[in-house]
Coordinates of C-alpha atoms and ligand atoms in Angstrom, one line a residue:
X1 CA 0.0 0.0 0.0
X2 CA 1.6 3.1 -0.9
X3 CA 1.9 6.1 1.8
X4 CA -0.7 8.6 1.9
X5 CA 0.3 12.3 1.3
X6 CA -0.7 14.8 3.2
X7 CA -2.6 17.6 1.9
X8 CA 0.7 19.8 3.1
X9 CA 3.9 18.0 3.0
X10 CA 6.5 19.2 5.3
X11 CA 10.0 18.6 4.4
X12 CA 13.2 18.4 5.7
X13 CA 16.2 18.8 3.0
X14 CA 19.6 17.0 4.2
X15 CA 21.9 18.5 1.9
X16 CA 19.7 21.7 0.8
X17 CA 22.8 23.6 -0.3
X18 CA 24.2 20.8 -3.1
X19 CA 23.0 19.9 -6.5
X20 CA 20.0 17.4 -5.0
X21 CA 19.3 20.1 -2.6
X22 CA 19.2 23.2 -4.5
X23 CA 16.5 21.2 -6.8
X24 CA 15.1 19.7 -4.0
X25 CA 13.8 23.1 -2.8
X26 CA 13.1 24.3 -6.9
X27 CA 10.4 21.6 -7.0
X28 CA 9.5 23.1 -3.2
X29 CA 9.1 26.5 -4.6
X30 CA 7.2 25.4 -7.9
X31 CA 4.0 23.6 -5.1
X32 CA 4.4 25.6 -2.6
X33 CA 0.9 25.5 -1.7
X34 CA 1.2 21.5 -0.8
X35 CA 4.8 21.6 0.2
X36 CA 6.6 23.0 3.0
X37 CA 10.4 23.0 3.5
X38 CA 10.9 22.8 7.5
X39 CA 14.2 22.2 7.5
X40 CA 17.6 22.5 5.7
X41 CA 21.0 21.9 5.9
X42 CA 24.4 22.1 5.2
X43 CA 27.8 21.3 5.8
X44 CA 29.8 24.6 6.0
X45 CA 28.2 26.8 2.8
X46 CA 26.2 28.7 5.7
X47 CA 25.8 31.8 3.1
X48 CA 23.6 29.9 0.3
X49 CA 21.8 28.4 3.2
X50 CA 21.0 31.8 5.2
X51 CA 19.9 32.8 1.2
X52 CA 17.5 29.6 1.4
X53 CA 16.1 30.2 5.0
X54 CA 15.6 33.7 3.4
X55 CA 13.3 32.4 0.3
X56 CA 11.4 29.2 2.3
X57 CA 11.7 30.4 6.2
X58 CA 12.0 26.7 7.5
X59 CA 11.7 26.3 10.8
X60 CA 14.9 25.3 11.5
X61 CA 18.3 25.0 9.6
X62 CA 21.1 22.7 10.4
X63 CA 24.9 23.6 10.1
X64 CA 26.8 20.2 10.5
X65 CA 30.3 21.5 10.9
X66 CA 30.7 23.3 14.0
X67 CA 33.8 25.0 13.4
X68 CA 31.4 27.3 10.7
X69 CA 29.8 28.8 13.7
X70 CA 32.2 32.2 15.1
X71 CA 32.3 33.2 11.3
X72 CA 28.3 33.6 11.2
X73 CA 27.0 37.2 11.7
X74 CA 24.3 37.8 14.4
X75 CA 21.5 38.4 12.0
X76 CA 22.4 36.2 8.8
X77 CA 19.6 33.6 9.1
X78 CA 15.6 35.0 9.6
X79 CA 14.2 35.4 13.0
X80 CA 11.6 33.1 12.4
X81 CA 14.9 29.8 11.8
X82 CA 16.2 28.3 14.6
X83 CA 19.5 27.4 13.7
X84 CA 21.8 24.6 15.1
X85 CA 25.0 23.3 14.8
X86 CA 27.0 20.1 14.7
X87 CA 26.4 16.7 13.1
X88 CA 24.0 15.3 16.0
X89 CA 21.3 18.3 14.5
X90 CA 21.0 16.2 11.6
X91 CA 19.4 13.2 13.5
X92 CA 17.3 15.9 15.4
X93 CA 15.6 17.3 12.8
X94 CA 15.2 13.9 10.5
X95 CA 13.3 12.5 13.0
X96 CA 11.7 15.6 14.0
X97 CA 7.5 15.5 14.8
X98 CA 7.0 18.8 12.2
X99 CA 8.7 16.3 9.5
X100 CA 6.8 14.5 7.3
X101 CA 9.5 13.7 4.8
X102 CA 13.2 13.6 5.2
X103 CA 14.7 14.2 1.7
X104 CA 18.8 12.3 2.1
X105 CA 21.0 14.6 -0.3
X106 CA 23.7 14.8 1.3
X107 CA 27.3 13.4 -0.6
X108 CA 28.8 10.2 1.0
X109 CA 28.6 8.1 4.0
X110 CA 27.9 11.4 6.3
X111 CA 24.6 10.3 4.9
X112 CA 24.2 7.7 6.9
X113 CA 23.3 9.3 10.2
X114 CA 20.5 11.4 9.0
X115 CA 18.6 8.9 6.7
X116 CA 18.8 6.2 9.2
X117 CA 17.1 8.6 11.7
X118 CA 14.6 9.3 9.2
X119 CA 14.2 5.7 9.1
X120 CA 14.2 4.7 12.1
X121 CA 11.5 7.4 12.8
X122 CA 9.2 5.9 10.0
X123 CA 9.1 8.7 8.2
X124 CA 8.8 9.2 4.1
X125 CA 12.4 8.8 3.1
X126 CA 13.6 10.5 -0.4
X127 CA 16.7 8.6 -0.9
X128 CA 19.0 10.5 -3.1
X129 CA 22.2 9.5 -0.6
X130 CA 22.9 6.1 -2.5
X131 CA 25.9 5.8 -0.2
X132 CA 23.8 5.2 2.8
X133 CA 22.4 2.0 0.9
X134 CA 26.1 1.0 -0.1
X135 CA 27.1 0.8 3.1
X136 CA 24.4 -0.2 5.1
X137 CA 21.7 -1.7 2.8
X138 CA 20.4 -4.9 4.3
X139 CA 20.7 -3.4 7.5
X140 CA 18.4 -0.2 6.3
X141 CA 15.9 -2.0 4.8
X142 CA 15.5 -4.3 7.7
X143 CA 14.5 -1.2 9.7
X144 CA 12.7 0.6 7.5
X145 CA 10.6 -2.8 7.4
X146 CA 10.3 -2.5 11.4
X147 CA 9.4 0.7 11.2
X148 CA 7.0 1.6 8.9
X149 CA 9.3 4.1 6.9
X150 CA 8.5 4.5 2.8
X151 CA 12.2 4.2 1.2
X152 CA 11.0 6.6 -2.0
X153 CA 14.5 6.4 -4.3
X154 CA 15.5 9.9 -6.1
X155 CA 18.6 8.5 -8.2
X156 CA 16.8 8.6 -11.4
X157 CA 17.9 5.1 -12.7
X158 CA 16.3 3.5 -9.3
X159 CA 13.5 5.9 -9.4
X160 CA 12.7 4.6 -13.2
X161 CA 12.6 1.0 -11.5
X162 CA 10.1 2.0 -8.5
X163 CA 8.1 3.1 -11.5
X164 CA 8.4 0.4 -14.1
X165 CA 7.7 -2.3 -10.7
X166 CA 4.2 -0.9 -10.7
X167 CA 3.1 -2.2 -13.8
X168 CA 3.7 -6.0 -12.6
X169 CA 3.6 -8.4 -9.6
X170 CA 6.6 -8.3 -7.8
X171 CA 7.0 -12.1 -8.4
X172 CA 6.9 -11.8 -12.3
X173 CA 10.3 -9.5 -12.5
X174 CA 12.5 -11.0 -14.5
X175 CA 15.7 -8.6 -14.0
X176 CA 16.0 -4.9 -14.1
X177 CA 18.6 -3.1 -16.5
X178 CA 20.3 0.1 -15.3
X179 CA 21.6 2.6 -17.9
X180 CA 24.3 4.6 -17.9
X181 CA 25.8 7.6 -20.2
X182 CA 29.0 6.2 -19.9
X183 CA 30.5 9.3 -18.9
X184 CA 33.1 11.6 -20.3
X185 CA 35.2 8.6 -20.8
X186 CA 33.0 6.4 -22.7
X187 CA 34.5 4.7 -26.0
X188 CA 38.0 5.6 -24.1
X189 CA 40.1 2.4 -23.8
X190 CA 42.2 2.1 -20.1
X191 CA 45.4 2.9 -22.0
X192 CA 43.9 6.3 -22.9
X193 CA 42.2 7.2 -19.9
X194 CA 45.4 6.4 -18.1
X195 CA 47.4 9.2 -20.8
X196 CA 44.9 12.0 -21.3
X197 CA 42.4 11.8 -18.2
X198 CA 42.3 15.7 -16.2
X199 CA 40.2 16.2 -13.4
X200 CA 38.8 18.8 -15.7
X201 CA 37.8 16.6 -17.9
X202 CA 36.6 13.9 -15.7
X203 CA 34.5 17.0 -13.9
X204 CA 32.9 17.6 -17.5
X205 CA 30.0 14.9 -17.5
X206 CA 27.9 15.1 -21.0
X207 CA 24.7 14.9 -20.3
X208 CA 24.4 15.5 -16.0
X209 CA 24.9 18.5 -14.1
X210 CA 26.1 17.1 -10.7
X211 CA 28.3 17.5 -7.7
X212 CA 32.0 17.1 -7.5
X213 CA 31.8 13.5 -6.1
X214 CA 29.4 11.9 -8.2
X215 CA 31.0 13.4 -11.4
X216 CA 34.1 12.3 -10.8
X217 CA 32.0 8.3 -10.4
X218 CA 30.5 8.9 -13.2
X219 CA 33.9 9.1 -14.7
X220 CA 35.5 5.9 -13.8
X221 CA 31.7 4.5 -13.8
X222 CA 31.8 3.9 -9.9
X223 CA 28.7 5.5 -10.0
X224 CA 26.6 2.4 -11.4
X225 CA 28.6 0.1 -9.5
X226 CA 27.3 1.9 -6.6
X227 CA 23.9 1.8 -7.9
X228 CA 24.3 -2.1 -8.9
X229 CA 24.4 -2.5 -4.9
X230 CA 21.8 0.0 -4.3
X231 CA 19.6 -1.8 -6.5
X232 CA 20.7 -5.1 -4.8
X233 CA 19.2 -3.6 -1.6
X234 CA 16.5 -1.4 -2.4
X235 CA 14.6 -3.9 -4.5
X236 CA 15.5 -7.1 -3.1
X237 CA 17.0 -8.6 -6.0
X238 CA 19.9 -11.5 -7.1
X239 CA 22.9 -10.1 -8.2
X240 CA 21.9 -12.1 -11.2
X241 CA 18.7 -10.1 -12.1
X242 CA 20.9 -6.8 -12.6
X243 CA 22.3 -5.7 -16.0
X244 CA 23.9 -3.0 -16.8
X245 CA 23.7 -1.1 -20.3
X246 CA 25.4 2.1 -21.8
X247 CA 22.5 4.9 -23.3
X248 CA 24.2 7.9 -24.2
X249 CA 21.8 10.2 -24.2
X250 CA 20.4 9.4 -20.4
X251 CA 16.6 9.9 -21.9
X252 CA 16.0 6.4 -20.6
X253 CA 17.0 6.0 -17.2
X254 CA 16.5 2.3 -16.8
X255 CA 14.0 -0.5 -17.5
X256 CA 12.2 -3.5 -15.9
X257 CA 11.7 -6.5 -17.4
X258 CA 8.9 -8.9 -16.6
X259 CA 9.0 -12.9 -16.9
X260 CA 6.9 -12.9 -20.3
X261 CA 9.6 -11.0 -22.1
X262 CA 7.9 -6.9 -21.7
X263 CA 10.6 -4.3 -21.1
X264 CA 9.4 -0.8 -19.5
X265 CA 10.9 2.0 -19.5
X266 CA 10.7 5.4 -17.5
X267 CA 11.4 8.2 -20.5
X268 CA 12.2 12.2 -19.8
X269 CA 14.8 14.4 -21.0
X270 CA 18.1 14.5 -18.0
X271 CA 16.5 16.3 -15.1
X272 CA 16.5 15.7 -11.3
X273 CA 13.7 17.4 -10.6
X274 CA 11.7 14.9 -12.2
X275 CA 12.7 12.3 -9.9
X276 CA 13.0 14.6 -6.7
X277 CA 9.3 15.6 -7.3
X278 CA 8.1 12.2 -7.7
X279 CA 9.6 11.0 -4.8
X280 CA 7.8 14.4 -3.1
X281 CA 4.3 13.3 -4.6
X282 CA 4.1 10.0 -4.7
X283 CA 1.8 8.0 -5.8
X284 CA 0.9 11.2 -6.7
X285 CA 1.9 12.8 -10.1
X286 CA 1.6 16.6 -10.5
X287 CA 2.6 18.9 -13.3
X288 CA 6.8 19.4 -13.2
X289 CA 9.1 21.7 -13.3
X290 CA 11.0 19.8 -16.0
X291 CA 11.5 20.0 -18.9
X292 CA 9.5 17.2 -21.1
X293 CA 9.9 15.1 -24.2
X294 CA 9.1 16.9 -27.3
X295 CA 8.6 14.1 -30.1
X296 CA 8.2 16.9 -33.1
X297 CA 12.3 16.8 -33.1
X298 CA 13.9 13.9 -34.1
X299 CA 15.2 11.4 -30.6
X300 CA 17.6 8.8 -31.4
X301 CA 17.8 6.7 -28.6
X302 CA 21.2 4.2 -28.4
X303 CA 22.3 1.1 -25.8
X304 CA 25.8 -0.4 -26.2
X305 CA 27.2 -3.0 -23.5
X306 CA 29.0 -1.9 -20.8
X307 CA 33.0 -2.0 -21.1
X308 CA 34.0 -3.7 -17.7
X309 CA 37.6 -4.1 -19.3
X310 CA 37.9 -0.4 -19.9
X311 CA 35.9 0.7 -16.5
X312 CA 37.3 -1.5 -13.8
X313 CA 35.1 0.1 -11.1
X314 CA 32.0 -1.9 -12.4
X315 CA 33.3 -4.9 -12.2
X316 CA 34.4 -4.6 -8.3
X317 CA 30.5 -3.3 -8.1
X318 CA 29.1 -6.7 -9.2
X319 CA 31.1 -8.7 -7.3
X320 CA 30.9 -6.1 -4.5
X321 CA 27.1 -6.6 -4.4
X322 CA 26.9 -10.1 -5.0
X323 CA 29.1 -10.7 -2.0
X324 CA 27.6 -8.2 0.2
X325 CA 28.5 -8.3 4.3
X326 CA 31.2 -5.5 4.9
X327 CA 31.9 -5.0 1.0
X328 CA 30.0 -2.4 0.3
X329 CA 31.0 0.0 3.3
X330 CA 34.8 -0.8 2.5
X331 CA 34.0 0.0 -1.4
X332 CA 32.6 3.1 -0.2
X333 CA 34.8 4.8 2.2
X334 CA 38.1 3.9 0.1
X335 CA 35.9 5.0 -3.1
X336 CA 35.1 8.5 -1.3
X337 CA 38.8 9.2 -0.2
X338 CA 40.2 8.2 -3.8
X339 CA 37.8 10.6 -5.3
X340 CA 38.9 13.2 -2.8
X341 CA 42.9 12.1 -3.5
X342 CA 42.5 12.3 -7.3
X343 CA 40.5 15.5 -7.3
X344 CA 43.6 16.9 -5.5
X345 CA 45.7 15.7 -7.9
X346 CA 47.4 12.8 -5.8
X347 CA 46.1 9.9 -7.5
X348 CA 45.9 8.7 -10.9
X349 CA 42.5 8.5 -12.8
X350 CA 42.8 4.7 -13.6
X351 CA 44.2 4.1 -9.9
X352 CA 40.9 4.7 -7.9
X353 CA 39.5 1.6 -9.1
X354 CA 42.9 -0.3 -8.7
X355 CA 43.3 1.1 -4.9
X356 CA 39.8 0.4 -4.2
X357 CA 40.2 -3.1 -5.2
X358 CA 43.6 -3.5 -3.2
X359 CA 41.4 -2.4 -0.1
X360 CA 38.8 -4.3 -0.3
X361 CA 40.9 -7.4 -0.7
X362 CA 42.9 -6.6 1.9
X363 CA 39.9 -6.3 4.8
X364 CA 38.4 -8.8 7.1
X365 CA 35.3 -9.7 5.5
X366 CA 31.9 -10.7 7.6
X367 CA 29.4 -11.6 6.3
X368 CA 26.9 -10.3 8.7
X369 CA 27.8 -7.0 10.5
X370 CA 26.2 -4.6 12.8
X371 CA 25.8 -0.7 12.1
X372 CA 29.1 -0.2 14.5
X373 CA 31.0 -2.8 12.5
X374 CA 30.4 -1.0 9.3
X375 CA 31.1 2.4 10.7
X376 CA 34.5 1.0 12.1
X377 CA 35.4 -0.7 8.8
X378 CA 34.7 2.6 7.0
X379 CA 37.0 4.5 9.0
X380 CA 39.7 1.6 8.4
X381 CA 39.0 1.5 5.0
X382 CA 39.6 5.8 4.8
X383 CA 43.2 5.2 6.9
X384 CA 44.2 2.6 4.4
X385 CA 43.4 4.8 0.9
X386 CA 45.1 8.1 2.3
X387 CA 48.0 5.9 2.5
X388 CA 47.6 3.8 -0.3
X389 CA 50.3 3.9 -3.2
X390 CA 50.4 2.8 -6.7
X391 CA 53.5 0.2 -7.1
X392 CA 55.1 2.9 -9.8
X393 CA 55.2 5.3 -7.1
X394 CA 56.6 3.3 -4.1
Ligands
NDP1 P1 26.8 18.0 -3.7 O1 28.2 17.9 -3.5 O2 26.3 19.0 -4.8 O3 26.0 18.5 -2.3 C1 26.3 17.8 -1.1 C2 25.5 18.3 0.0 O4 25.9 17.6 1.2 C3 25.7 19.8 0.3 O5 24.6 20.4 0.9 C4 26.8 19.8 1.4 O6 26.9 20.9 2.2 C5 26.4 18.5 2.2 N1 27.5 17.9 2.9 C6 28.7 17.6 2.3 N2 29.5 17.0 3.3 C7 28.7 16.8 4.4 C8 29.0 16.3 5.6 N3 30.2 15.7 6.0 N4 28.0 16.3 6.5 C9 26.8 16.8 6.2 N5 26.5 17.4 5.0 C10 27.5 17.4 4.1 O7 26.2 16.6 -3.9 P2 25.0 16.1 -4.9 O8 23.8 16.9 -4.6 O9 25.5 15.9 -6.3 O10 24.8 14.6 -4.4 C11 24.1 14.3 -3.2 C12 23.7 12.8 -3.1 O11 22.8 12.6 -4.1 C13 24.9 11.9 -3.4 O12 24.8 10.8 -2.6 C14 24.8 11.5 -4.8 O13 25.3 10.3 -5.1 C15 23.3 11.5 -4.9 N6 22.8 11.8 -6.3 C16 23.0 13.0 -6.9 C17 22.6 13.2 -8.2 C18 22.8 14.6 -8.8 O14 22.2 14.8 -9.9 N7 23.5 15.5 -8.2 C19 21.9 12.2 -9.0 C20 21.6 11.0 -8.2 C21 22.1 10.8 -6.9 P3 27.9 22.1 1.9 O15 27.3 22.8 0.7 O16 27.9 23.0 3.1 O17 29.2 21.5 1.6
MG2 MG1 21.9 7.7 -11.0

């Protein structure tokens, strides 16, 4: 049974100052008669979220690095905000009574803590924070079972699937088929992208305008390995009913595929806001802010396999999700600190996937750990990628 919607939704955005977020609170502005941003956050950009409190007055606002706070001026944020600081705010106000929906945008494992408040406080989750299912996937879905909370996915591939599953019984899926652009890289083989990758150019994605983080995955294709394993969780599925295929022009952002041989699809030009607003609404559909297909110009619409050779990263994805236990929160953490590394220029392109496969081999696997085991592992697995160098270097 799907969750029912209130007539006003009120909204907490984790993450309100990043790419997710700054849509996030678009699609707020474009309904604002049936929804309500309550909250926001951010990590340090306090001045583009006084600007926000500002435009949407939320109730409260949420700075999660402490250190931001003697550089605020008295008056910055409206009278009408209350404003708090440090990481623990974050739990506060996801699991908040005001709340009806907690909307997870914020980048990497950090969120964690704030969507598995939300969960745990059964509330509507947004899930654009794939990390959060990476790391801690069985263990999420377990308590969002307990509690009662609607895991609504955002990422627009997973948000195509939620979609697609509704025209069939759950039993008759045959597999579901995530799509990728491929990237700035795509066609490239390993021998080039090791010779002519920048971060400039791996910052340059074709078709997505995103954050830093998830650019730079998108890049080496870490990105879909990550959302192989969200997948994995999310929807409850065998590794082996997960396929991966290259669509250039991210117009279809995945299919399902149904026991009988029907493939659907989930079609709209590359827009977040689409998915952001569905996850808002649902299983309601409103008018968007999006843009929308116009089928007076000519589309061409292409799907080529998936390069595992050239993009290393998927590979360790698959077997990353098929193997599950501590995998995924080790792939994480040494994914997010190699991003980090190679966006300061300290690590080769073609060595993120390398390194992260060196770390993952390299850490005591179980097969069934608690929350603290994860959150311990991910800190190992951090330690060991700052440290971690190439054999050419050493
Ligand atoms: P951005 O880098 O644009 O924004 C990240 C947000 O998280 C900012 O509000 C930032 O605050 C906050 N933040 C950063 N570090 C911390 C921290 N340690 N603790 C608390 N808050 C923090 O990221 P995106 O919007 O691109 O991505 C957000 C999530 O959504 C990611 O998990 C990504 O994989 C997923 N996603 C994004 C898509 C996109 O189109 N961008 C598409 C599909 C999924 P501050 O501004 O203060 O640094
Ligand atoms: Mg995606």
């Amino acid at each position: 049974m799907p969750p029912e919607l209130p007539d006003l939704n009120r909204i907490a955005v984790l993450g309100a100052t990043g790419s997710i977020g700054t849509s996030c609170l678009d699609v707020i502005a474009a309904h604002g008669s049936r929804l309500k941003a309550v909250a926001l956050t951010a990590h340090r950009s306090w001045e583009v979220l006084a600007a926000q409190c500002h435009q949407h007055k939320p109730h409260f606002a949420v700075i999660s690095d402490p250190s931001v706070r003697a550089s605020i001026g008295g008056n910055a944020f409206p009278s009408g905000t209350e404003v708090r600081f440090g990481p623990e705010g974050l739990e506060e106000i996801a699991s908040h009574p005001e709340i009806d929906t907690v909307v997870c945008g914020i980048v990497g494992a950090a969120g964690l803590r704030g969507a598995w408040a939300a969960v745990e406080s059964g509330k509507r989750v947004a899930i654009a924070n794939k990390e959060t299912l990476v790391v801690a996937g069985p263990l999420v879905m377990h308590l969002a079972a307990k509690t009662g909370a609607c895991l609504i996915p955002v990422d627009s591939e997973h948000s195509a699937i939620f979609q697609g599953l509704q025209a069939g019984r759950r039993r008759d899926l045959k597999r579901i088929v995530l799509t990728a652009s491929g990237g700035p890289f795509r066609g490239w083989s390993k021998e080039r992208q090791e010779r002519e990758v920048t971060v400039e150019r791996a910052l340059a994605h074709p078709t997505w305008q995103m954050g830093p983080k998830i650019t730079v995955d998108s890049a080496t294709m870490m990105n879909k390995s990550l959302e192989v394993i969200e997948a994995r969780w999310l929807f409850d599925l065998e590794i082996e009913q997960i396929a991966v295929t290259i669509h250039p022009q991210s117009i279809v952002h995945s299919f399902v595929e149904f026991l009988d041989g029907s493939v659907l699809a989930q079609l709209s030009p590359p827009d977040m806001k689409l998915p952001i607003q569905y996850a808002l609404t649902y299983p309601e559909r409103w008018s968007g802010t999006s843009p929308t297909m116009n089928w007076t110009q000519p589309c061409q619409l292409e799907f080529l396999p998936a390069d595992f050779d050239a993009f290393p990263a998927l590979k360790l994805g698959f077997e990353v999700a098929k193997q599950g236990g501590t995998c995924g929160a080790v792939l994480n953490a040494a994914n997010e600190v190699a991003v980090g590394r190679f966006l300061e220029g300290k690590l080769k392109f073609t060595e993120i996937a390398q390194a992260c496969r060196d770390i993952l081999i390299g850490h005591n696997f179980d097969a069934s750990p608690t929350l603290t085991d994860l959150l311990r592992l991910d800190g190992w697995a951090r330690q060991e990628m700052q440290q971690w160098k190439s054999l050419q270097s050493i």
